[in-house]
Amino acid sequence: MKTNFFKDTEELKEEIRSNVLSQFGKIQTRQVKDMVLQRQQSSSYIKGITSYCIHKGLNGHLPHNDLVDLAGAVEIYSTSMVLIDNLVDRHNQRDGETTYLQEYGPEMMGLASVYATNVGLLKLAPYLHNFFGISEVDGLDAIGKAITSAVSMDVEKPTQPQQILENIVRVNGITLGFPLGLVASTATDDKLTIFEMMRYGTDTGTAFGLYEEVRDFVGEHGRGKASEIKAGRTPYFVADLASRDHSFNPNNYVGKNISDSEHEKLLELLRGKGALKRTQRLIKNHLGYGSNLLRKNLDREEFEILDSLRTTIEKSLDRMI
């Protein structure tokens, strides 16, 4: 039977979602609660599901309820990064719904992000000492780099493809790599396995970051077409085109309220010059590296579930590009 990530994990997703909502339901400040709960309305809980599958695939022995709680903690921690993204990018909408940034202001969004970070790390705390002891990784330094890089993407606004890719690795890659390494350490004390699960997370997170840039550009992110370009951020594929074709000036588009006809013109240019195809290959390469690491380390059932997420992303890319 063919595996489908989203269909086959629907029940698990609802368990993780219930766990997260039970934690966020304790929040007393209405504005903070609204902001963190908005994220849950459209979340696929991919990070939590992946965490659960990695622990099981490595033959870990946490009881089911404890493992769901661990997966929920990963999702709560990850929520903080989404809120930072909303704050720095000034996203008033996400997935077609309000983020409450405009209603409640940036200070409250920052407070909501700090809350999610603190609660997430507090729930992960029982596992952190073991993870740091085995891996010798400075996880808190990794978190710090992810946060500062997230801010850098929007404050410094890098325009060179290598700079943009490095930021995506630090933000999206490390944000997934760190918790998946920690999850792996709850199932095994083999240092190589833990590092390879961290590398899987980093490669997959990097692929997701590049993929989300493409989704935003074509208007599948619930914020309208090319919202990040309009906000002044240069996507990787635009920087790639500018680095190869010096007649192309990204400043004609980045930071401008481009019309539908201008968007269509840029889309045709990116397709015609191969920039989107090159980005697609880069995404598939990162997904492929991660897939090989999963195949090497996980039991077949959990590997097939997680690898079906890779094939789903690749099919979505084929359709968009």
XYZ file of C-alpha atoms in Angstrom:
321
model
C 0.000 0.000 0.000
C 1.275 3.449 -0.937
C 2.188 5.625 2.046
C 0.727 9.114 2.397
C 2.288 11.286 5.095
C -0.742 13.449 5.820
C -3.417 10.730 5.624
C -1.435 8.113 7.524
C -0.602 10.474 10.404
C -3.970 12.236 10.755
C -4.798 10.571 14.079
C -1.331 11.307 15.466
C -1.598 14.908 14.305
C -4.830 15.351 16.283
C -3.202 13.907 19.407
C -0.270 16.313 19.112
C -2.613 19.200 18.379
C -4.672 18.403 21.476
C -1.495 18.305 23.554
C -0.366 21.717 22.283
C -3.795 23.297 22.745
C -3.992 22.020 26.324
C -0.759 23.879 27.084
C -1.684 27.083 25.303
C -5.142 26.976 26.876
C -3.494 27.858 30.206
C -2.441 31.313 28.973
C -4.126 34.085 30.937
C -3.360 37.006 28.614
C -5.971 37.001 25.846
C -3.771 38.703 23.230
C -0.925 36.217 23.702
C -3.381 33.316 23.615
C -4.965 34.595 20.389
C -1.564 34.880 18.708
C -0.275 31.420 19.608
C -3.610 29.744 18.897
C -3.857 31.350 15.444
C -0.766 29.395 14.462
C -2.458 26.132 15.472
C -5.469 26.635 13.188
C -3.497 25.904 10.027
C -0.485 23.983 11.325
C 0.239 20.580 9.769
C 2.300 19.648 12.850
C 4.993 18.251 10.587
C 7.771 18.831 13.133
C 5.891 17.037 15.897
C 4.910 14.114 13.680
C 8.471 13.814 12.414
C 9.771 13.821 15.986
C 7.394 11.009 16.922
C 8.378 8.920 13.888
C 12.118 9.388 14.449
C 11.904 8.201 18.050
C 9.864 5.162 17.004
C 12.012 4.501 13.942
C 15.124 4.413 16.124
C 13.389 1.860 18.394
C 13.023 4.278 21.288
C 11.114 3.195 24.380
C 9.223 6.281 25.508
C 5.563 5.442 26.293
C 3.108 6.746 23.701
C 1.747 9.568 25.869
C 5.244 10.757 26.790
C 6.246 10.703 23.136
C 3.177 12.737 22.147
C 4.114 15.212 24.890
C 7.654 15.425 23.491
C 6.287 15.991 19.988
C 4.002 18.685 21.368
C 6.968 20.395 23.035
C 8.790 20.499 19.693
C 5.719 22.122 18.120
C 5.436 24.688 20.916
C 9.113 25.598 20.546
C 8.658 25.842 16.765
C 5.670 28.170 17.204
C 8.033 30.772 18.647
C 9.952 30.950 15.360
C 6.750 31.416 13.365
C 5.788 34.311 15.638
C 9.226 35.890 15.184
C 8.736 35.580 11.437
C 5.339 37.281 11.711
C 6.871 40.066 13.771
C 9.962 40.775 11.689
C 8.242 40.319 8.314
C 5.206 42.286 9.545
C 2.832 39.533 8.410
C -0.694 40.704 9.167
C -2.001 37.487 7.617
C -0.833 33.895 7.527
C -2.608 31.123 5.649
C -5.428 33.547 4.929
C -6.065 34.343 8.622
C -5.098 37.315 10.764
C -1.922 36.955 12.834
C -3.251 39.637 15.237
C -0.088 41.665 14.607
C -2.072 44.655 13.393
C -4.711 44.309 16.104
C -2.409 43.838 19.107
C 0.907 45.307 17.968
C 4.529 44.099 17.664
C 5.244 44.218 21.396
C 2.539 41.659 22.084
C 3.755 39.473 19.196
C 7.250 39.563 20.693
C 5.852 38.583 24.086
C 3.926 35.684 22.523
C 7.115 34.440 20.850
C 9.066 34.620 24.124
C 6.283 32.722 25.857
C 6.329 29.920 23.273
C 10.140 29.704 23.421
C 10.185 29.474 27.206
C 7.390 26.917 27.446
C 8.826 24.822 24.619
C 12.308 24.707 26.148
C 10.877 24.076 29.616
C 9.009 21.027 28.307
C 12.142 19.862 26.463
C 14.333 20.430 29.548
C 14.150 16.826 30.875
C 15.859 15.661 27.671
C 18.312 18.514 27.082
C 21.030 17.425 29.525
C 21.286 13.966 27.978
C 21.313 15.422 24.460
C 24.036 17.951 25.227
C 26.068 15.315 27.069
C 26.013 12.810 24.195
C 26.231 15.168 21.234
C 28.443 17.862 22.799
C 26.369 20.302 20.760
C 25.806 23.811 22.100
C 22.079 23.757 21.442
C 21.405 27.127 23.051
C 24.002 28.691 20.774
C 22.248 27.066 17.812
C 18.920 28.557 18.923
C 20.543 31.961 19.275
C 22.003 31.769 15.772
C 18.638 30.748 14.345
C 16.910 33.729 15.966
C 19.565 36.285 14.997
C 19.621 34.935 11.447
C 15.832 35.237 11.251
C 16.138 38.903 12.158
C 19.087 39.339 9.771
C 17.034 38.086 6.836
C 14.687 41.042 7.234
C 16.855 43.750 8.773
C 20.034 43.301 6.729
C 18.100 41.911 3.721
C 20.915 39.942 2.032
C 20.857 39.966 -1.766
C 23.574 37.448 -2.689
C 22.389 33.859 -3.231
C 25.029 32.333 -0.970
C 24.203 34.728 1.868
C 20.504 33.995 1.504
C 21.096 30.245 1.471
C 23.336 30.433 4.554
C 20.610 32.315 6.422
C 18.003 29.744 5.393
C 20.268 26.962 6.664
C 20.711 28.729 10.009
C 17.046 29.691 10.403
C 14.987 26.896 8.846
C 17.661 24.209 8.929
C 18.895 24.564 12.507
C 15.367 25.219 13.793
C 14.457 21.693 12.677
C 17.862 20.050 13.097
C 18.260 20.926 16.779
C 14.977 19.393 18.049
C 15.287 16.293 15.849
C 18.770 15.667 17.220
C 17.367 16.018 20.714
C 14.530 13.600 19.877
C 17.031 11.092 18.487
C 18.952 11.244 21.781
C 15.826 10.014 23.603
C 16.012 6.806 21.566
C 19.752 6.145 21.245
C 23.058 7.236 22.709
C 24.907 6.588 19.437
C 26.541 9.898 18.595
C 26.688 9.292 14.840
C 22.981 8.462 14.659
C 22.097 11.602 16.607
C 24.225 13.759 14.327
C 22.704 12.174 11.244
C 19.192 12.911 12.504
C 20.288 16.492 13.153
C 21.649 16.605 9.624
C 18.387 15.186 8.304
C 16.543 17.979 10.103
C 18.939 20.621 8.825
C 18.685 19.448 5.203
C 14.918 19.059 5.379
C 14.444 22.403 7.123
C 16.616 24.092 4.490
C 14.537 22.499 1.736
C 11.346 23.692 3.451
C 12.708 27.244 3.690
C 13.461 27.370 -0.024
C 10.143 25.680 -0.810
C 8.211 28.256 1.234
C 9.858 31.058 -0.772
C 8.494 29.493 -3.952
C 5.049 29.004 -2.384
C 4.966 32.625 -1.286
C 5.947 33.841 -4.742
C 3.194 31.938 -6.556
C 0.600 32.901 -3.948
C 0.019 29.596 -2.116
C 0.947 30.936 1.305
C -2.315 32.712 2.085
C -0.726 36.171 1.932
C -1.146 37.030 -1.736
C 1.470 36.594 -4.462
C 5.101 37.545 -3.786
C 4.409 39.049 -0.353
C 8.030 38.669 0.729
C 9.370 40.375 -2.408
C 6.919 43.226 -1.870
C 8.114 43.503 1.744
C 11.714 43.929 0.568
C 13.149 40.432 0.982
C 15.060 38.925 -1.949
C 14.205 35.227 -2.430
C 16.977 32.828 -3.328
C 15.753 32.267 -6.887
C 15.652 36.026 -7.611
C 19.197 36.435 -6.268
C 20.287 33.430 -8.339
C 18.948 35.035 -11.515
C 20.585 38.380 -10.720
C 23.955 36.679 -10.130
C 23.844 34.999 -13.550
C 22.137 37.649 -15.688
C 23.516 41.133 -15.064
C 20.855 42.684 -17.305
C 18.260 41.684 -14.687
C 17.764 44.255 -11.927
C 15.975 42.798 -8.878
C 15.447 46.324 -7.525
C 12.711 46.719 -10.119
C 10.690 44.228 -8.093
C 12.041 43.845 -4.535
C 10.385 46.237 -2.127
C 7.865 47.336 -4.771
C 4.121 46.799 -4.815
C 4.291 44.895 -8.090
C 1.124 44.444 -10.113
C -0.278 41.123 -11.323
C 1.119 41.793 -14.804
C 4.564 42.590 -13.375
C 4.404 39.425 -11.278
C 3.541 37.383 -14.369
C 6.423 38.969 -16.274
C 8.862 38.125 -13.473
C 7.497 34.573 -13.245
C 8.059 34.053 -16.969
C 11.576 35.441 -16.660
C 12.446 33.185 -13.716
C 11.134 30.177 -15.601
C 12.730 31.104 -18.897
C 16.151 31.751 -17.376
C 16.036 28.544 -15.307
C 16.215 30.208 -11.876
C 13.180 28.352 -10.543
C 14.439 25.052 -11.963
C 17.820 25.532 -10.276
C 16.082 26.269 -6.988
C 13.926 23.184 -7.470
C 17.037 21.032 -7.966
C 18.600 22.521 -4.840
C 15.479 21.718 -2.822
C 15.355 18.160 -4.159
C 19.054 17.687 -3.398
C 18.537 18.641 0.252
C 15.469 16.424 0.488
C 17.427 13.583 -1.102
C 20.329 13.926 1.358
C 17.833 13.738 4.216
C 16.067 10.746 2.710
C 19.322 8.794 2.517
C 19.992 9.449 6.201
C 16.506 8.297 7.159
C 16.830 5.137 5.068
C 20.103 4.332 6.805
C 18.846 4.830 10.365
C 15.092 4.232 10.686
C 12.909 1.165 10.619
C 11.126 0.679 7.308
C 7.639 1.734 8.445
C 8.702 5.087 9.884
C 11.091 5.691 6.981
C 8.285 5.228 4.461
C 5.997 7.613 6.349
C 8.599 10.375 6.504
C 9.865 9.776 2.988
C 6.336 10.208 1.650
C 6.547 13.814 2.875
C 9.551 14.278 0.588
C 7.661 12.947 -2.429
C 4.662 15.162 -1.615
C 6.880 18.269 -1.540
C 8.568 17.263 -4.790
C 5.216 16.803 -6.541
C 4.065 20.200 -5.286
C 7.241 21.767 -6.675
C 6.713 20.101 -10.047
C 3.244 21.626 -10.184
C 4.344 25.157 -9.188
C 7.522 25.325 -11.271
